[in-house]
Short mmCIF file of C-alpha atoms in Angstrom, two decimals:
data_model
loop_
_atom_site.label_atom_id
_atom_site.label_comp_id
_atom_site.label_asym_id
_atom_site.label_seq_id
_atom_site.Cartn_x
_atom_site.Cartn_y
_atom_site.Cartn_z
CA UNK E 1 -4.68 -15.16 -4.58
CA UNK E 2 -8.53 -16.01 -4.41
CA UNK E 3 -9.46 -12.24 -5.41
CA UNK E 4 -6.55 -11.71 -7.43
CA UNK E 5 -7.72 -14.76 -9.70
CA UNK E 6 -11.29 -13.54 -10.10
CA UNK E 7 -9.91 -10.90 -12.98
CA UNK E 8 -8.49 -11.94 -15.70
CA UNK E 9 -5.31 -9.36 -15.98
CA UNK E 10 -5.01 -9.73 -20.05
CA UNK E 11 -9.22 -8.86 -20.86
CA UNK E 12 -8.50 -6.05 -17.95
CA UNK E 13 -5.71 -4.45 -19.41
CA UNK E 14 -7.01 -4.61 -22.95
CA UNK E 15 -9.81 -3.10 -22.11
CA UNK E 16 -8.33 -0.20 -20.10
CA UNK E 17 -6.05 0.36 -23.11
CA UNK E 18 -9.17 0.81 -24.97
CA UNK E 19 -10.66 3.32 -22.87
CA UNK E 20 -7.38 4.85 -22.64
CA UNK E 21 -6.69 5.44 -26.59
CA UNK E 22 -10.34 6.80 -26.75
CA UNK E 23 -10.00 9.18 -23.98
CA UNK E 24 -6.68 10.13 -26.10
CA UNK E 25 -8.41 10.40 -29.14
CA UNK E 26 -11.22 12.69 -27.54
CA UNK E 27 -8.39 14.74 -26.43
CA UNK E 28 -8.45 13.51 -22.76
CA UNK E 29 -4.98 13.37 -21.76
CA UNK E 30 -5.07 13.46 -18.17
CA UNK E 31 -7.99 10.37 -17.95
CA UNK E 32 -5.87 8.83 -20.48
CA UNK E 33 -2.61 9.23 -17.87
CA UNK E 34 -4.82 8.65 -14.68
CA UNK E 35 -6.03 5.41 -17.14
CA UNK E 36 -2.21 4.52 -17.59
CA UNK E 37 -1.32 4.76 -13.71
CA UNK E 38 -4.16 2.32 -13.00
CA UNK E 39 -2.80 -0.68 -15.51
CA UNK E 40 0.53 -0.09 -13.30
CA UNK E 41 -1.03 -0.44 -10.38
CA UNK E 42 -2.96 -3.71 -11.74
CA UNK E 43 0.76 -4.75 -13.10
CA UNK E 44 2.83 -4.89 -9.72
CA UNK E 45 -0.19 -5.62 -7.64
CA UNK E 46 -2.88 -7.69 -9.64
CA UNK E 47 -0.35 -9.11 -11.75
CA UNK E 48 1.93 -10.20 -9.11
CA UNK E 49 0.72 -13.44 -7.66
CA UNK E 50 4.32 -14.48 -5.71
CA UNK E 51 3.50 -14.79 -1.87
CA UNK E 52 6.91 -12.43 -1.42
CA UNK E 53 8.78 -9.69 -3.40
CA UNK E 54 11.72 -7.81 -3.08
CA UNK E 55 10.86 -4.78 -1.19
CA UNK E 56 11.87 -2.44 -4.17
CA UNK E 57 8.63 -4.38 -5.93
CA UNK E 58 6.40 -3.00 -2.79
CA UNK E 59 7.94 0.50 -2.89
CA UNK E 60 6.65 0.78 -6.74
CA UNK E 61 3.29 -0.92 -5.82
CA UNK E 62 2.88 2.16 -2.89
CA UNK E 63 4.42 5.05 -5.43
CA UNK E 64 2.18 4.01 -8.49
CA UNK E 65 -1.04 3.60 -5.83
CA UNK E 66 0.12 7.42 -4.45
CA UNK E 67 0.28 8.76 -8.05
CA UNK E 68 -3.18 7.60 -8.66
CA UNK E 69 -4.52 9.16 -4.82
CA UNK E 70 -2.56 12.67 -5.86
CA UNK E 71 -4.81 12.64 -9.31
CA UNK E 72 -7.97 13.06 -7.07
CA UNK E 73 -6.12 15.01 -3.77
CA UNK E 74 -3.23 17.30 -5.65
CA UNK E 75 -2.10 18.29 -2.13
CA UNK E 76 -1.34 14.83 -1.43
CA UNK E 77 2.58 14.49 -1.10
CA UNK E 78 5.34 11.56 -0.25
CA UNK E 79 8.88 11.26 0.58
CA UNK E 80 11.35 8.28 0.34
CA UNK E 81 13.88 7.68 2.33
CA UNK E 82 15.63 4.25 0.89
CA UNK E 83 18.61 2.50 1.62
CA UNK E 84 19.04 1.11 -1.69
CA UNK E 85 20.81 -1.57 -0.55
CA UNK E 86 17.99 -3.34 1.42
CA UNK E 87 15.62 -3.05 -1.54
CA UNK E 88 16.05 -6.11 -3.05
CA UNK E 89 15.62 -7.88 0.55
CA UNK E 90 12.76 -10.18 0.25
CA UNK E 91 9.31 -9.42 2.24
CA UNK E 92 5.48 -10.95 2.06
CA UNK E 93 3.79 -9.09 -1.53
CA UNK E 94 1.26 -6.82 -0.88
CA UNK E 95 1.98 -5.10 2.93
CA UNK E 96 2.37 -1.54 2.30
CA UNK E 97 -0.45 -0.52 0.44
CA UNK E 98 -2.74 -1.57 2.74
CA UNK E 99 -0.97 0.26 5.22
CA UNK E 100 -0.99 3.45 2.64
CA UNK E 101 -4.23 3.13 2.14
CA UNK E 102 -5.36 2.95 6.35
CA UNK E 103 -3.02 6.12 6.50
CA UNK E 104 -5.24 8.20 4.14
CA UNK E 105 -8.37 7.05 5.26
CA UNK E 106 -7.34 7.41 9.21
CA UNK E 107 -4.33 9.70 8.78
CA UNK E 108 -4.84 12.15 6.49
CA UNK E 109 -8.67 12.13 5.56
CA UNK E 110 -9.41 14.99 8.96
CA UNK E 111 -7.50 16.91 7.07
CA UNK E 112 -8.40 16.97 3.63
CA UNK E 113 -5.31 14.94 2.08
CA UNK E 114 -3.48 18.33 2.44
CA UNK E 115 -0.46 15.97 4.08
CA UNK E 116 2.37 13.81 3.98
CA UNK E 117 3.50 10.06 3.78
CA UNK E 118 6.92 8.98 4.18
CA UNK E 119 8.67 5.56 3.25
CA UNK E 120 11.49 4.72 5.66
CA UNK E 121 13.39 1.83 4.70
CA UNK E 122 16.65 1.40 6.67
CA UNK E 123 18.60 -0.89 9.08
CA UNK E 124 17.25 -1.64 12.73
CA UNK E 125 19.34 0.06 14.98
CA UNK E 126 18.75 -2.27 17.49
CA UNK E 127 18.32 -5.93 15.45
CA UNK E 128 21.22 -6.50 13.63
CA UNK E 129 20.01 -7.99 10.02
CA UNK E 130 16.63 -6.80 10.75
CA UNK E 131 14.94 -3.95 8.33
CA UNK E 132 12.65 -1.53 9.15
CA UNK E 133 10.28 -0.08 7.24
CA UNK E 134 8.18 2.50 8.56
CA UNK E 135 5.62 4.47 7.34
CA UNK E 136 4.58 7.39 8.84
CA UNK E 137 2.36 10.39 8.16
CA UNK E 138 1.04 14.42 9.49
CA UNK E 139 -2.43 13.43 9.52
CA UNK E 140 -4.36 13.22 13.14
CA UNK E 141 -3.03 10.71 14.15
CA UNK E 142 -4.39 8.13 16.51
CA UNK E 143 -5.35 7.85 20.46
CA UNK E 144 -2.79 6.39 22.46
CA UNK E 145 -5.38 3.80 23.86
CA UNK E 146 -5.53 2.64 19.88
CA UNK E 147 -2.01 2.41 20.07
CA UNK E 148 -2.11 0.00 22.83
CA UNK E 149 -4.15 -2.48 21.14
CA UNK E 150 -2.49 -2.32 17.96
CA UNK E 151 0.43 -2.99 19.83
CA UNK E 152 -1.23 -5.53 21.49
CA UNK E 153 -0.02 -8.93 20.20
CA UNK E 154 -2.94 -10.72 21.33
CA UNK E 155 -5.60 -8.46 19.92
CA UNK E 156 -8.85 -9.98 18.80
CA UNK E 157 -10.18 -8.48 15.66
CA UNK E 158 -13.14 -7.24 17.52
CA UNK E 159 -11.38 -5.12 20.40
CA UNK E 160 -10.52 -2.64 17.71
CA UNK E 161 -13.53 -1.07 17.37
CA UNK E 162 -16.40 -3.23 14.65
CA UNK E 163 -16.31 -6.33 14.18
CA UNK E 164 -15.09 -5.62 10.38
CA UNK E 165 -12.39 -2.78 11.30
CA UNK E 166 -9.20 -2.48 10.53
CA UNK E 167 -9.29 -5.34 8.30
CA UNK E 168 -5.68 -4.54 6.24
CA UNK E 169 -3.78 -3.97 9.35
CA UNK E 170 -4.69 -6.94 10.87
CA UNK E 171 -4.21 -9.01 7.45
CA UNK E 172 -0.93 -7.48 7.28
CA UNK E 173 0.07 -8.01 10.88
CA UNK E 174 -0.86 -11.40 10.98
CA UNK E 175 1.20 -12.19 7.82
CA UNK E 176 4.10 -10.57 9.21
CA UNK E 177 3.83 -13.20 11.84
CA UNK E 178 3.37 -16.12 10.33
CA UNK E 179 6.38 -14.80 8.01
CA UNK E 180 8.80 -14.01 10.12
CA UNK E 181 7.72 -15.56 13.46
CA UNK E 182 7.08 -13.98 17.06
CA UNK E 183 8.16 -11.05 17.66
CA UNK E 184 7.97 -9.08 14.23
CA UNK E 185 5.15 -7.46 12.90
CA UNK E 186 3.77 -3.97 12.72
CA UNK E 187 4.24 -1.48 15.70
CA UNK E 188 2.81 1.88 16.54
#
């Protein structure tokens, strides 16, 4: 909420409007679109300033931040696989996109982008009234000894690599804690 109340979202949006009708006018159509996809991203993320959303709100946040990543790698792809009835389920705001975003830069970066994310949201088999939503991609991959420590519920922010790495996972695992309690969070 601190970061998200540095920008002002109305001056923002006007002026990306205004950059967008001139790139328009220039005859600029795909900076005006890429211009366009940005102000929805600003709009469910930015704009958003609830501590939870229904997870339908996230699954927008992650398609509109993928549309914008597929302007600059074209080979980029995803695939949802949604059980539309658990999409209005409520979850803490801003999760997957940080998780989307540590997928391309860990995931798929080795190999150019030329890959795949996929959105899983479904019941857990094994929890009933539990969700799971799991994101997964065809990128490298990760050594099982990472693994571990991510799976590690104890894991100091240092013992996963710098002391500044893997700053969104950890956010997002450690809100998934305090959210739901022991026992949930992320798992690799």
């Amino acid at each position: 909420l601190y970061l998200q109340s540095q920008i002002n979202p109305h001056f923002l949006y006007n002026t990306l409007d205004t950059i967008r009708i001139k790139a328009s006018i220039n005859g600029d159509e795909e900076v005006s679109r890429l211009i366009m996809k940005l102000v929805a991203f600003f709009r469910f993320g930015m704009g958003n300033t609830e501590n939870e959303v229904p997870i339908r709100h996230e699954v927008k946040l992650m398609q509109v931040y993928l549309q914008l990543m597929q302007c600059r790698y074209p080979s980029l792809e995803d695939e949802y696989q949604l059980d539309e009835a658990l999409l209005e389920a409520i979850i803490p705001s801003f999760i997957l996109q940080p998780l989307v975003e540590n997928s391309l830069m860990h995931g798929l970066k080795a190999v150019s982008y030329e890959g795949k994310l996929t959105l899983t949201v479904r019941a857990a088999d094994d929890a009933p009234g539990d969700i799971l939503i799991e994101l997964s991609d065809n990128g490298v991959g990760m050594s099982e000894s990472l693994m571990e420590r991510f799976n590690e519920a104890s894991m100091a922010p240092e013992e996963a690599g710098a002391p500044r790495s893997h700053i969104g996972v950890r956010n997002v695992q450690e809100r998934l804690g305090i959210f739901y309690g022991p026992g949930y969070g992320l798992t690799y």
